[in-house]
Coordinates of C-alpha atoms in Angstrom, one line a residue:
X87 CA 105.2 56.9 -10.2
X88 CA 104.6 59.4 -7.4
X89 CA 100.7 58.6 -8.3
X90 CA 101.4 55.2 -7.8
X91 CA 102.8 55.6 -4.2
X92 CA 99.8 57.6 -3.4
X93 CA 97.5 54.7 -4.3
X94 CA 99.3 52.4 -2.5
X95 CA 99.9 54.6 1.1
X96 CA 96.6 55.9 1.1
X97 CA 94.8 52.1 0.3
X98 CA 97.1 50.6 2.8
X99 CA 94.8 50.2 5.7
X100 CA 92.1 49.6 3.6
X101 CA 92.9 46.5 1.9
X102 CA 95.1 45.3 5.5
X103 CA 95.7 41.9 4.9
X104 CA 94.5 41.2 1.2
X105 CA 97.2 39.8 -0.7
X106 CA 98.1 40.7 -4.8
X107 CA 97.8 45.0 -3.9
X108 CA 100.9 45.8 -5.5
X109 CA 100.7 43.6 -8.1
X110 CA 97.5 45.1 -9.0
X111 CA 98.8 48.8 -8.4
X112 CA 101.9 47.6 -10.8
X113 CA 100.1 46.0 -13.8
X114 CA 97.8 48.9 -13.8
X115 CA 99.9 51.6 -13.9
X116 CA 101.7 49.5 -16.4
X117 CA 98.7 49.8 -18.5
X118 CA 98.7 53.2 -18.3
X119 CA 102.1 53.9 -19.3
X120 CA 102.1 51.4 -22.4
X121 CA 98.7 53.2 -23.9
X122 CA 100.6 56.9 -22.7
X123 CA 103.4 55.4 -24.2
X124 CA 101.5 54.7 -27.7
X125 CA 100.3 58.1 -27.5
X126 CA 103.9 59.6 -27.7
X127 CA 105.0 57.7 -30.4
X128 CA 101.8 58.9 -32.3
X129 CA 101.1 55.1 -33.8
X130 CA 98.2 53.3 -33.4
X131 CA 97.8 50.3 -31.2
X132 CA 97.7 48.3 -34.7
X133 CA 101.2 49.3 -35.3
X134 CA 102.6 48.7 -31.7
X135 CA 100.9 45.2 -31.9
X136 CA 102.6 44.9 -35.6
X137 CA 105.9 45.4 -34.1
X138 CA 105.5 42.9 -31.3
X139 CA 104.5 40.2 -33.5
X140 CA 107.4 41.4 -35.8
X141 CA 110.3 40.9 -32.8
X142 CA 108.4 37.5 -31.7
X143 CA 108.6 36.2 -35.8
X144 CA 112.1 36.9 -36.1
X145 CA 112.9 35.9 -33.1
X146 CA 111.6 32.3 -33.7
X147 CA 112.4 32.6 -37.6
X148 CA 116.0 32.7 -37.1
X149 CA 116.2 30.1 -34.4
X150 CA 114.6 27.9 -37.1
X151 CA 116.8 28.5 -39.5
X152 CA 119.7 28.3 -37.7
X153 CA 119.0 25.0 -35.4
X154 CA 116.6 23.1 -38.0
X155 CA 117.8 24.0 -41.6
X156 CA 121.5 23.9 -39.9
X157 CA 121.8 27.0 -41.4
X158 CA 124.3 28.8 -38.3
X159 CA 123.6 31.5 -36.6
X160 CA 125.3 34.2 -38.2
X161 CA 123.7 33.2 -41.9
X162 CA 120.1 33.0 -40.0
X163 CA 120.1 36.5 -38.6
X164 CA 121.4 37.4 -41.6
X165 CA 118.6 36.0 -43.9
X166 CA 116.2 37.3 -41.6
X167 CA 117.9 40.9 -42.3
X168 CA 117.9 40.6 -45.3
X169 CA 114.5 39.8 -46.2
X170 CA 112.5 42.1 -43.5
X171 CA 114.7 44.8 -45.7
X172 CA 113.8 43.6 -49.0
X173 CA 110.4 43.4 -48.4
X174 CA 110.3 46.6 -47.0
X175 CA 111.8 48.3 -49.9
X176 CA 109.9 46.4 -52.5
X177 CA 106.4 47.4 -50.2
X178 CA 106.9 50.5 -49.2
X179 CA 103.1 51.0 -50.0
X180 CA 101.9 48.5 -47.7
X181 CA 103.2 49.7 -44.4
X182 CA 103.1 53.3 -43.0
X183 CA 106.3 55.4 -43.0
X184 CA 107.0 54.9 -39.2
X185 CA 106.8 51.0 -39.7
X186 CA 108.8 51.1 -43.2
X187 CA 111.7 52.7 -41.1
X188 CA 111.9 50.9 -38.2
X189 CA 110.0 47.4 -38.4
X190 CA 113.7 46.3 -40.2
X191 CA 116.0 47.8 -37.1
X192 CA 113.0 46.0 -34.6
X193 CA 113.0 42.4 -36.9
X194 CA 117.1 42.8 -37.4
X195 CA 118.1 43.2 -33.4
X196 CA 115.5 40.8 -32.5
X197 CA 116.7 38.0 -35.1
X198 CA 120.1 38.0 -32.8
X199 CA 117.6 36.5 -29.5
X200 CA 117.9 33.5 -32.7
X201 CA 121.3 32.9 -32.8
X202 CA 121.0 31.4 -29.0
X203 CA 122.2 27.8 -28.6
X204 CA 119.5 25.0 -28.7
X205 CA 121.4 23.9 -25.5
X206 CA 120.6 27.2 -23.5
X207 CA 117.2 27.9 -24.6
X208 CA 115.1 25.5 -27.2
X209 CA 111.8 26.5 -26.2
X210 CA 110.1 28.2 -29.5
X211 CA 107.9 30.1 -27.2
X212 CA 110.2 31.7 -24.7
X213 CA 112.5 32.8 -28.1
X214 CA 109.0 34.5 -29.3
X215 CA 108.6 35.9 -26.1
X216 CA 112.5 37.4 -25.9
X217 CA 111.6 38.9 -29.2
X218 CA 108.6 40.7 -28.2
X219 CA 110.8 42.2 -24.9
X220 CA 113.4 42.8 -27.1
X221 CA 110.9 45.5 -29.1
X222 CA 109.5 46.8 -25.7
X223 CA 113.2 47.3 -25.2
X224 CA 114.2 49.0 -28.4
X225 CA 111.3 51.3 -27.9
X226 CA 112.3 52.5 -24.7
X227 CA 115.8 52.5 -25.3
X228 CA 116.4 53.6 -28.9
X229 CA 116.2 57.2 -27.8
X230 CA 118.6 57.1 -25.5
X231 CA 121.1 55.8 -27.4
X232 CA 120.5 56.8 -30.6
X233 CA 124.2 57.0 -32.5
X234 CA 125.9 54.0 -30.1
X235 CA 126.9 50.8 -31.1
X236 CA 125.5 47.5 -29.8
X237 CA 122.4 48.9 -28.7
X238 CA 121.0 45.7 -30.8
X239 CA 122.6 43.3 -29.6
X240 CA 122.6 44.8 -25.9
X241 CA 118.7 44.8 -26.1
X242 CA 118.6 40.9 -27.2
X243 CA 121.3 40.0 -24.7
X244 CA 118.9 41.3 -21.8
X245 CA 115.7 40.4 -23.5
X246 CA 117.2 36.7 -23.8
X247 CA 118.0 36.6 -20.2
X248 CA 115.1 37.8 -19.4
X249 CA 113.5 34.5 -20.6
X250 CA 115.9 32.4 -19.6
X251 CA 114.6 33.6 -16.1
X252 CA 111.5 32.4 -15.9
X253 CA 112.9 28.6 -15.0
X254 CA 115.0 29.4 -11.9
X255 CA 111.5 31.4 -11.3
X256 CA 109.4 28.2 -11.5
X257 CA 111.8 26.2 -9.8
X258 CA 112.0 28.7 -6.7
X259 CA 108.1 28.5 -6.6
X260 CA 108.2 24.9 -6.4
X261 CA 110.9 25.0 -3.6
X262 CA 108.8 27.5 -2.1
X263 CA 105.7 25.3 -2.2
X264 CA 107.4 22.2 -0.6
X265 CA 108.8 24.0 2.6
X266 CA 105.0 25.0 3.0
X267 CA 103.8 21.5 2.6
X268 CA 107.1 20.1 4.9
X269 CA 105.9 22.6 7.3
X270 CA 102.1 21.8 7.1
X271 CA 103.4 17.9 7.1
X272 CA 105.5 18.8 10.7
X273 CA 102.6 20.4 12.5
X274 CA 100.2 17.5 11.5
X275 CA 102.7 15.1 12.9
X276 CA 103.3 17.0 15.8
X277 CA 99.8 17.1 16.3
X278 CA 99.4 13.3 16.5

């Protein structure tokens, strides 16, 4: 972090008056942290990438279950559970040790973002993408509270809201982009 606030007061006057500098400065020390990240945890990128597509999977997996087979919520996360955990214990072979113990906790927790109402979010995608914050989540947080309950369902809760976001997002953008083009429409007419 204090690197970060380096780059950004010593390129200050530099870049006066180009736009996107500490968006720039953020995604790439965002880089930086996820691969320093994947260091720590001693896995491979493969892994990482494993798990990611493992949260999204469930994510969507469940909600499929549960809102087109009409198979409820509650039965959905559980079938999810239950068969990232058999398959897991019938292939232990197949996956490494590190996945074997925690790609059932990662697909379990991110099964719940599935048991959201087809009124509040319906969107396949934006469920995948809960699922894949939900593991960025879990491995930042699982430390931390390692031995407390609802650490799961905590983790889907802000991963789901997370998504559900990104349209009070877009519809602020728009908003924004009208008053510009009432403003630019004000200074033409004023100019006429």
């Amino acid at each position: 972090m204090l690197l970060l606030g380096v780059l950004l007061v010593g390129t200050k006057d530099t870049f006066h008056g180009v736009g996107g500098k500490l968006g720039d400065f953020s995604f790439c020390w965002c880089c930086v942290c996820f691969f320093n990240y994947i260091s720590y945890f001693s896995m491979g990128i493969e892994q990482y990438i494993l798990f990611l597509v493992g949260g999204g999977v469930s994510a969507m997996f469940t909600f499929f279950l549960h809102v087109d087979l009409n198979q409820g919520p509650v039965r959905a996360s559980s079938l999810v559970g239950v068969l990232v955990g058999v398959f897991v214990l019938v292939c232990p072979d197949l996956l490494s040790p590190y996945l074997t113990q925690n790609l059932p906790l990662v697909c379990f927790g991110a099964s719940f973002i599935g048991m959201v109402s087809s009124k509040v979010l319906s969107n396949y995608f934006l469920i995948g993408f809960s699922g894949i914050v939900f593991t960025i989540i879990f491995f930042n947080t699982s430390s931390f509270f390692n031995g407390f309950g609802g650490g799961l369902g905590s983790a889907a809760c802000i991963a789901l809201l997370v998504s559900l976001s990104f349209p009070l997002i877009r519809k602020q953008r728009k908003l924004h982009k009208r008053g510009l083009q009432i403003k630019r429409y004000r200074k033409s007419k004023g100019n006429n």
